Amino acid sequence: MSCYKFNQVRIETVQGDITTQSVDAIVNAANTSLLGGGGVDGAIHRAAGPELLAECRTLRGCVTGEAKLTRGYLLPAQYVIHAVGPIYGQDDAPDLLASAYHNSLQIAINHKLRSIAFPAISTGIYGYPINEAARISLRAVISCLHQSHTIELVRFVLFTSEALAIFNEGFAAVARNYDDITTCL
Ligand code: APR
């Protein structure tokens, strides 16, 4: 686990299952159909129950780099923010990955949510190298938190100990470039 403080917001990494996180919103690594899939998408739909898919059907999909909000149904989280990350190697993949984090946080800020948990978007089926994704995700989150007065916790939930270690290393490298980031462990 690692933990940073930026603009009164706690940014932390943990190893775990995002479907069990008791936060205001969890972020789903979805696809453009928003109709479910494998990986974390499949896990979230299984845990939330069939009403999640029913609501997703009303959203008419989501373009890559964007995100949409639904309720969380049977999940501990009140909401699910469905973000569509890029497939590694597609045009503008780094910017699209950053946008997926940025737009997810913007939805949380707009809804005055206090806590949000992210998976490592695009680092599974979509093939994004996790060490590159870690740096992009923290930079994107930091760039968004300047404008937040309600977010208190941003949690990155890594599924494996290897992914956690790589995220921690990437975050430490990025944090060194910001004077106003402090560690909070
Ligand atoms: N909790 C947290 N993280 C998880 C969980 C879970 N329960 N299950 C998987 N992960 C991790 C994976 O180990 C990976 O690091 O989430 C990260 C993202 O992997 P994917 O779920 O494969 O998502 P992504 O790479 O963004 O690909 C999206 O996969 O599931 C389909 O419908 C989805 O088409 C979309 C594509």
mmCIF file of C-alpha atoms and ligand atoms in Angstrom:
data_model
loop_
_atom_site.group_PDB
_atom_site.id
_atom_site.type_symbol
_atom_site.label_atom_id
_atom_site.label_comp_id
_atom_site.label_asym_id
_atom_site.label_seq_id
_atom_site.Cartn_x
_atom_site.Cartn_y
_atom_site.Cartn_z
ATOM 1 C CA MET A 1 0.000 0.000 0.000
ATOM 2 C CA SER A 2 1.115 3.565 -0.585
ATOM 3 C CA CYS A 3 -0.603 6.786 0.450
ATOM 4 C CA TYR A 4 -0.231 10.406 -0.625
ATOM 5 C CA LYS A 5 -1.943 13.650 0.337
ATOM 6 C CA PHE A 6 -2.677 16.252 -2.312
ATOM 7 C CA ASN A 7 -4.982 19.252 -1.862
ATOM 8 C CA GLN A 8 -6.486 17.611 1.283
ATOM 9 C CA VAL A 9 -7.238 14.446 -0.729
ATOM 10 C CA ARG A 10 -5.898 11.035 0.339
ATOM 11 C CA ILE A 11 -4.657 9.080 -2.688
ATOM 12 C CA GLU A 12 -3.898 5.467 -1.829
ATOM 13 C CA THR A 13 -3.140 2.112 -3.423
ATOM 14 C CA VAL A 14 -4.392 -1.194 -2.026
ATOM 15 C CA GLN A 15 -4.479 -4.794 -3.190
ATOM 16 C CA GLY A 16 -8.012 -6.146 -3.366
ATOM 17 C CA ASP A 17 -11.277 -6.691 -5.208
ATOM 18 C CA ILE A 18 -12.952 -3.461 -6.338
ATOM 19 C CA THR A 19 -16.416 -5.007 -5.952
ATOM 20 C CA THR A 20 -15.989 -5.110 -2.164
ATOM 21 C CA GLN A 21 -14.913 -1.495 -1.729
ATOM 22 C CA SER A 22 -17.116 0.596 0.564
ATOM 23 C CA VAL A 23 -16.728 3.908 -1.223
ATOM 24 C CA ASP A 24 -19.255 6.291 -2.785
ATOM 25 C CA ALA A 25 -18.361 5.128 -6.303
ATOM 26 C CA ILE A 26 -16.281 2.392 -7.885
ATOM 27 C CA VAL A 27 -15.021 2.787 -11.432
ATOM 28 C CA ASN A 28 -15.617 0.002 -13.936
ATOM 29 C CA ALA A 29 -13.134 -0.712 -16.739
ATOM 30 C CA ALA A 30 -15.907 -1.063 -19.295
ATOM 31 C CA ASN A 31 -16.124 -1.319 -23.076
ATOM 32 C CA THR A 32 -17.943 1.027 -25.428
ATOM 33 C CA SER A 33 -21.139 -1.056 -25.363
ATOM 34 C CA LEU A 34 -21.464 -0.749 -21.556
ATOM 35 C CA LEU A 35 -23.151 -4.154 -21.729
ATOM 36 C CA GLY A 36 -20.634 -6.048 -19.582
ATOM 37 C CA GLY A 37 -17.658 -8.232 -20.384
ATOM 38 C CA GLY A 38 -14.873 -10.089 -18.626
ATOM 39 C CA GLY A 39 -12.300 -8.918 -16.107
ATOM 40 C CA VAL A 40 -13.356 -6.215 -13.683
ATOM 41 C CA ASP A 41 -16.432 -5.451 -15.849
ATOM 42 C CA GLY A 42 -17.683 -8.984 -15.389
ATOM 43 C CA ALA A 43 -16.917 -8.970 -11.671
ATOM 44 C CA ILE A 44 -18.797 -5.710 -11.101
ATOM 45 C CA HIS A 45 -21.858 -6.871 -13.047
ATOM 46 C CA ARG A 46 -21.923 -10.187 -11.181
ATOM 47 C CA ALA A 47 -21.678 -8.456 -7.805
ATOM 48 C CA ALA A 48 -24.145 -5.666 -8.620
ATOM 49 C CA GLY A 49 -26.824 -7.963 -9.978
ATOM 50 C CA PRO A 50 -28.971 -7.788 -13.125
ATOM 51 C CA GLU A 51 -30.374 -4.330 -12.443
ATOM 52 C CA LEU A 52 -26.964 -2.861 -13.316
ATOM 53 C CA LEU A 53 -27.133 -4.226 -16.845
ATOM 54 C CA ALA A 54 -30.709 -3.054 -17.154
ATOM 55 C CA GLU A 55 -29.639 0.516 -16.338
ATOM 56 C CA CYS A 56 -26.574 0.246 -18.590
ATOM 57 C CA ARG A 57 -28.846 -0.648 -21.493
ATOM 58 C CA THR A 58 -30.484 2.786 -21.149
ATOM 59 C CA LEU A 59 -27.135 4.587 -21.527
ATOM 60 C CA ARG A 60 -26.633 3.769 -25.224
ATOM 61 C CA GLY A 61 -22.921 3.043 -24.895
ATOM 62 C CA CYS A 62 -19.909 5.230 -24.134
ATOM 63 C CA VAL A 63 -17.005 6.377 -26.307
ATOM 64 C CA THR A 64 -13.415 5.582 -25.362
ATOM 65 C CA GLY A 65 -12.000 8.063 -22.856
ATOM 66 C CA GLU A 66 -15.454 8.957 -21.534
ATOM 67 C CA ALA A 67 -17.396 7.697 -18.505
ATOM 68 C CA LYS A 68 -21.041 7.338 -17.415
ATOM 69 C CA LEU A 69 -22.702 6.943 -14.003
ATOM 70 C CA THR A 70 -25.128 4.316 -12.777
ATOM 71 C CA ARG A 71 -26.352 3.192 -9.397
ATOM 72 C CA GLY A 72 -24.420 0.399 -7.620
ATOM 73 C CA TYR A 73 -27.412 -1.824 -6.770
ATOM 74 C CA LEU A 74 -26.154 -4.825 -4.728
ATOM 75 C CA LEU A 75 -22.595 -3.443 -4.479
ATOM 76 C CA PRO A 76 -21.375 -1.771 -1.270
ATOM 77 C CA ALA A 77 -20.651 1.293 -3.427
ATOM 78 C CA GLN A 78 -23.611 3.606 -4.042
ATOM 79 C CA TYR A 79 -22.578 4.270 -7.651
ATOM 80 C CA VAL A 80 -20.619 2.728 -10.516
ATOM 81 C CA ILE A 81 -18.791 5.022 -12.906
ATOM 82 C CA HIS A 82 -18.329 3.104 -16.163
ATOM 83 C CA ALA A 83 -15.135 4.337 -17.838
ATOM 84 C CA VAL A 84 -13.901 3.134 -21.215
ATOM 85 C CA GLY A 85 -10.134 2.984 -21.463
ATOM 86 C CA PRO A 86 -8.163 2.625 -24.696
ATOM 87 C CA ILE A 87 -6.703 -0.536 -26.136
ATOM 88 C CA TYR A 88 -2.923 -0.261 -25.883
ATOM 89 C CA GLY A 89 -1.419 0.905 -29.167
ATOM 90 C CA GLN A 90 -4.539 2.624 -30.518
ATOM 91 C CA ASP A 91 -4.137 6.263 -31.548
ATOM 92 C CA ASP A 92 -3.924 8.689 -28.635
ATOM 93 C CA ALA A 93 -3.999 5.817 -26.130
ATOM 94 C CA PRO A 94 -2.126 7.766 -23.396
ATOM 95 C CA ASP A 95 -4.470 10.781 -23.688
ATOM 96 C CA LEU A 96 -7.538 8.538 -23.820
ATOM 97 C CA LEU A 97 -6.420 6.679 -20.700
ATOM 98 C CA ALA A 98 -5.870 9.972 -18.872
ATOM 99 C CA SER A 99 -9.305 11.150 -20.051
ATOM 100 C CA ALA A 100 -10.972 8.026 -18.696
ATOM 101 C CA TYR A 101 -9.613 8.834 -15.219
ATOM 102 C CA HIS A 102 -10.244 12.555 -15.582
ATOM 103 C CA ASN A 103 -13.851 12.145 -16.765
ATOM 104 C CA SER A 104 -14.572 9.585 -14.026
ATOM 105 C CA LEU A 105 -13.331 12.022 -11.373
ATOM 106 C CA GLN A 106 -15.270 14.868 -12.970
ATOM 107 C CA ILE A 107 -18.487 12.834 -12.607
ATOM 108 C CA ALA A 108 -17.630 12.194 -8.939
ATOM 109 C CA ILE A 109 -16.938 15.905 -8.366
ATOM 110 C CA ASN A 110 -20.152 16.940 -10.144
ATOM 111 C CA HIS A 111 -22.143 14.573 -7.906
ATOM 112 C CA LYS A 112 -20.304 15.797 -4.796
ATOM 113 C CA LEU A 113 -19.035 12.295 -4.001
ATOM 114 C CA ARG A 114 -16.403 11.998 -1.287
ATOM 115 C CA SER A 115 -14.689 8.717 -2.152
ATOM 116 C CA ILE A 116 -13.914 6.850 -5.359
ATOM 117 C CA ALA A 117 -12.063 3.627 -6.154
ATOM 118 C CA PHE A 118 -10.364 2.914 -9.484
ATOM 119 C CA PRO A 119 -9.126 -0.356 -10.973
ATOM 120 C CA ALA A 120 -6.055 -0.247 -13.208
ATOM 121 C CA ILE A 121 -8.037 0.697 -16.311
ATOM 122 C CA SER A 122 -6.854 -0.838 -19.631
ATOM 123 C CA THR A 123 -4.084 -2.941 -18.025
ATOM 124 C CA GLY A 124 -5.860 -6.283 -18.465
ATOM 125 C CA ILE A 125 -7.621 -7.343 -21.656
ATOM 126 C CA TYR A 126 -6.775 -3.979 -23.255
ATOM 127 C CA GLY A 127 -3.056 -4.680 -22.789
ATOM 128 C CA TYR A 128 -1.794 -1.382 -21.401
ATOM 129 C CA PRO A 129 1.614 -1.856 -19.713
ATOM 130 C CA ILE A 130 0.835 -1.361 -16.055
ATOM 131 C CA ASN A 131 3.978 0.647 -15.272
ATOM 132 C CA GLU A 132 3.027 3.228 -17.939
ATOM 133 C CA ALA A 133 -0.629 3.198 -16.879
ATOM 134 C CA ALA A 134 0.293 3.873 -13.243
ATOM 135 C CA ARG A 135 2.095 7.112 -14.134
ATOM 136 C CA ILE A 136 -0.674 8.288 -16.462
ATOM 137 C CA SER A 137 -3.405 7.564 -13.911
ATOM 138 C CA LEU A 138 -1.799 9.423 -11.004
ATOM 139 C CA ARG A 139 -0.994 12.450 -13.173
ATOM 140 C CA ALA A 140 -4.590 12.498 -14.466
ATOM 141 C CA VAL A 141 -6.025 12.274 -10.946
ATOM 142 C CA ILE A 142 -3.765 15.042 -9.638
ATOM 143 C CA SER A 143 -4.657 17.321 -12.551
ATOM 144 C CA CYS A 144 -8.340 16.931 -11.667
ATOM 145 C CA LEU A 145 -8.104 17.377 -7.910
ATOM 146 C CA HIS A 146 -7.164 21.068 -8.110
ATOM 147 C CA GLN A 147 -10.837 21.835 -8.714
ATOM 148 C CA SER A 148 -12.340 19.499 -6.111
ATOM 149 C CA HIS A 149 -13.640 20.628 -2.712
ATOM 150 C CA THR A 150 -15.563 17.449 -1.903
ATOM 151 C CA ILE A 151 -13.387 14.493 -2.844
ATOM 152 C CA GLU A 152 -11.637 13.126 0.254
ATOM 153 C CA LEU A 153 -10.349 9.734 -0.937
ATOM 154 C CA VAL A 154 -9.117 8.335 -4.249
ATOM 155 C CA ARG A 155 -8.259 4.643 -3.916
ATOM 156 C CA PHE A 156 -6.537 2.550 -6.587
ATOM 157 C CA VAL A 157 -7.479 -1.107 -6.108
ATOM 158 C CA LEU A 158 -4.922 -3.462 -7.645
ATOM 159 C CA PHE A 159 -5.952 -7.076 -8.131
ATOM 160 C CA THR A 160 -2.504 -8.655 -7.620
ATOM 161 C CA SER A 161 0.517 -7.984 -5.415
ATOM 162 C CA GLU A 162 2.607 -7.574 -8.558
ATOM 163 C CA ALA A 163 0.273 -4.874 -9.895
ATOM 164 C CA LEU A 164 0.294 -3.155 -6.497
ATOM 165 C CA ALA A 165 4.097 -3.089 -6.411
ATOM 166 C CA ILE A 166 4.283 -1.646 -9.937
ATOM 167 C CA PHE A 167 1.678 1.024 -9.119
ATOM 168 C CA ASN A 168 3.501 1.965 -5.924
ATOM 169 C CA GLU A 169 6.764 2.329 -7.848
ATOM 170 C CA GLY A 170 5.118 4.424 -10.565
ATOM 171 C CA PHE A 171 3.365 6.650 -8.028
ATOM 172 C CA ALA A 172 6.611 7.274 -6.144
ATOM 173 C CA ALA A 173 8.276 8.332 -9.407
ATOM 174 C CA VAL A 174 5.427 10.735 -10.278
ATOM 175 C CA ALA A 175 5.058 12.101 -6.735
ATOM 176 C CA ARG A 176 8.690 13.220 -6.772
ATOM 177 C CA ASN A 177 7.743 15.743 -9.482
ATOM 178 C CA TYR A 178 5.142 17.520 -7.305
ATOM 179 C CA ASP A 179 6.157 19.798 -4.418
ATOM 180 C CA ASP A 180 2.627 19.773 -2.973
ATOM 181 C CA ILE A 181 2.295 16.006 -2.633
ATOM 182 C CA THR A 182 3.209 14.479 0.729
ATOM 183 C CA THR A 183 3.176 10.883 1.913
ATOM 184 C CA CYS A 184 0.578 10.019 4.556
ATOM 185 C CA LEU A 185 1.664 6.628 5.874
HETATM 186 N N1 APR B 1 -10.949 -5.824 -8.725
HETATM 187 C C1 APR B 1 -9.925 -4.997 -9.077
HETATM 188 N N2 APR B 1 -9.215 -5.136 -10.213
HETATM 189 C C2 APR B 1 -9.550 -6.168 -11.029
HETATM 190 C C3 APR B 1 -10.606 -7.065 -10.739
HETATM 191 C C4 APR B 1 -11.311 -6.860 -9.525
HETATM 192 N N3 APR B 1 -12.332 -7.643 -9.155
HETATM 193 N N4 APR B 1 -10.686 -7.974 -11.772
HETATM 194 C C5 APR B 1 -9.706 -7.650 -12.641
HETATM 195 N N5 APR B 1 -9.017 -6.576 -12.204
HETATM 196 C C6 APR B 1 -7.889 -5.883 -12.817
HETATM 197 C C7 APR B 1 -7.081 -6.627 -13.829
HETATM 198 O O1 APR B 1 -6.125 -7.459 -13.197
HETATM 199 C C8 APR B 1 -6.435 -5.458 -14.576
HETATM 200 O O2 APR B 1 -5.279 -5.027 -13.873
HETATM 201 O O3 APR B 1 -8.429 -4.785 -13.530
HETATM 202 C C9 APR B 1 -7.488 -4.340 -14.489
HETATM 203 C C10 APR B 1 -8.218 -4.069 -15.796
HETATM 204 O O4 APR B 1 -8.383 -5.292 -16.482
HETATM 205 P P1 APR B 1 -9.707 -5.625 -17.338
HETATM 206 O O5 APR B 1 -10.829 -5.879 -16.436
HETATM 207 O O6 APR B 1 -9.327 -6.671 -18.324
HETATM 208 O O7 APR B 1 -10.044 -4.259 -18.098
HETATM 209 P P2 APR B 1 -9.340 -3.570 -19.343
HETATM 210 O O8 APR B 1 -7.945 -3.989 -19.530
HETATM 211 O O9 APR B 1 -9.668 -2.120 -19.174
HETATM 212 O O10 APR B 1 -10.153 -4.156 -20.585
HETATM 213 C C11 APR B 1 -11.510 -3.765 -20.724
HETATM 214 O O11 APR B 1 -12.223 -6.023 -20.765
HETATM 215 O O12 APR B 1 -13.672 -6.920 -19.274
HETATM 216 C C12 APR B 1 -13.581 -6.391 -20.526
HETATM 217 O O13 APR B 1 -15.730 -5.418 -20.930
HETATM 218 C C13 APR B 1 -14.367 -5.135 -20.660
HETATM 219 O O14 APR B 1 -14.065 -5.049 -23.017
HETATM 220 C C14 APR B 1 -13.650 -4.484 -21.797
HETATM 221 C C15 APR B 1 -12.199 -4.833 -21.540
#
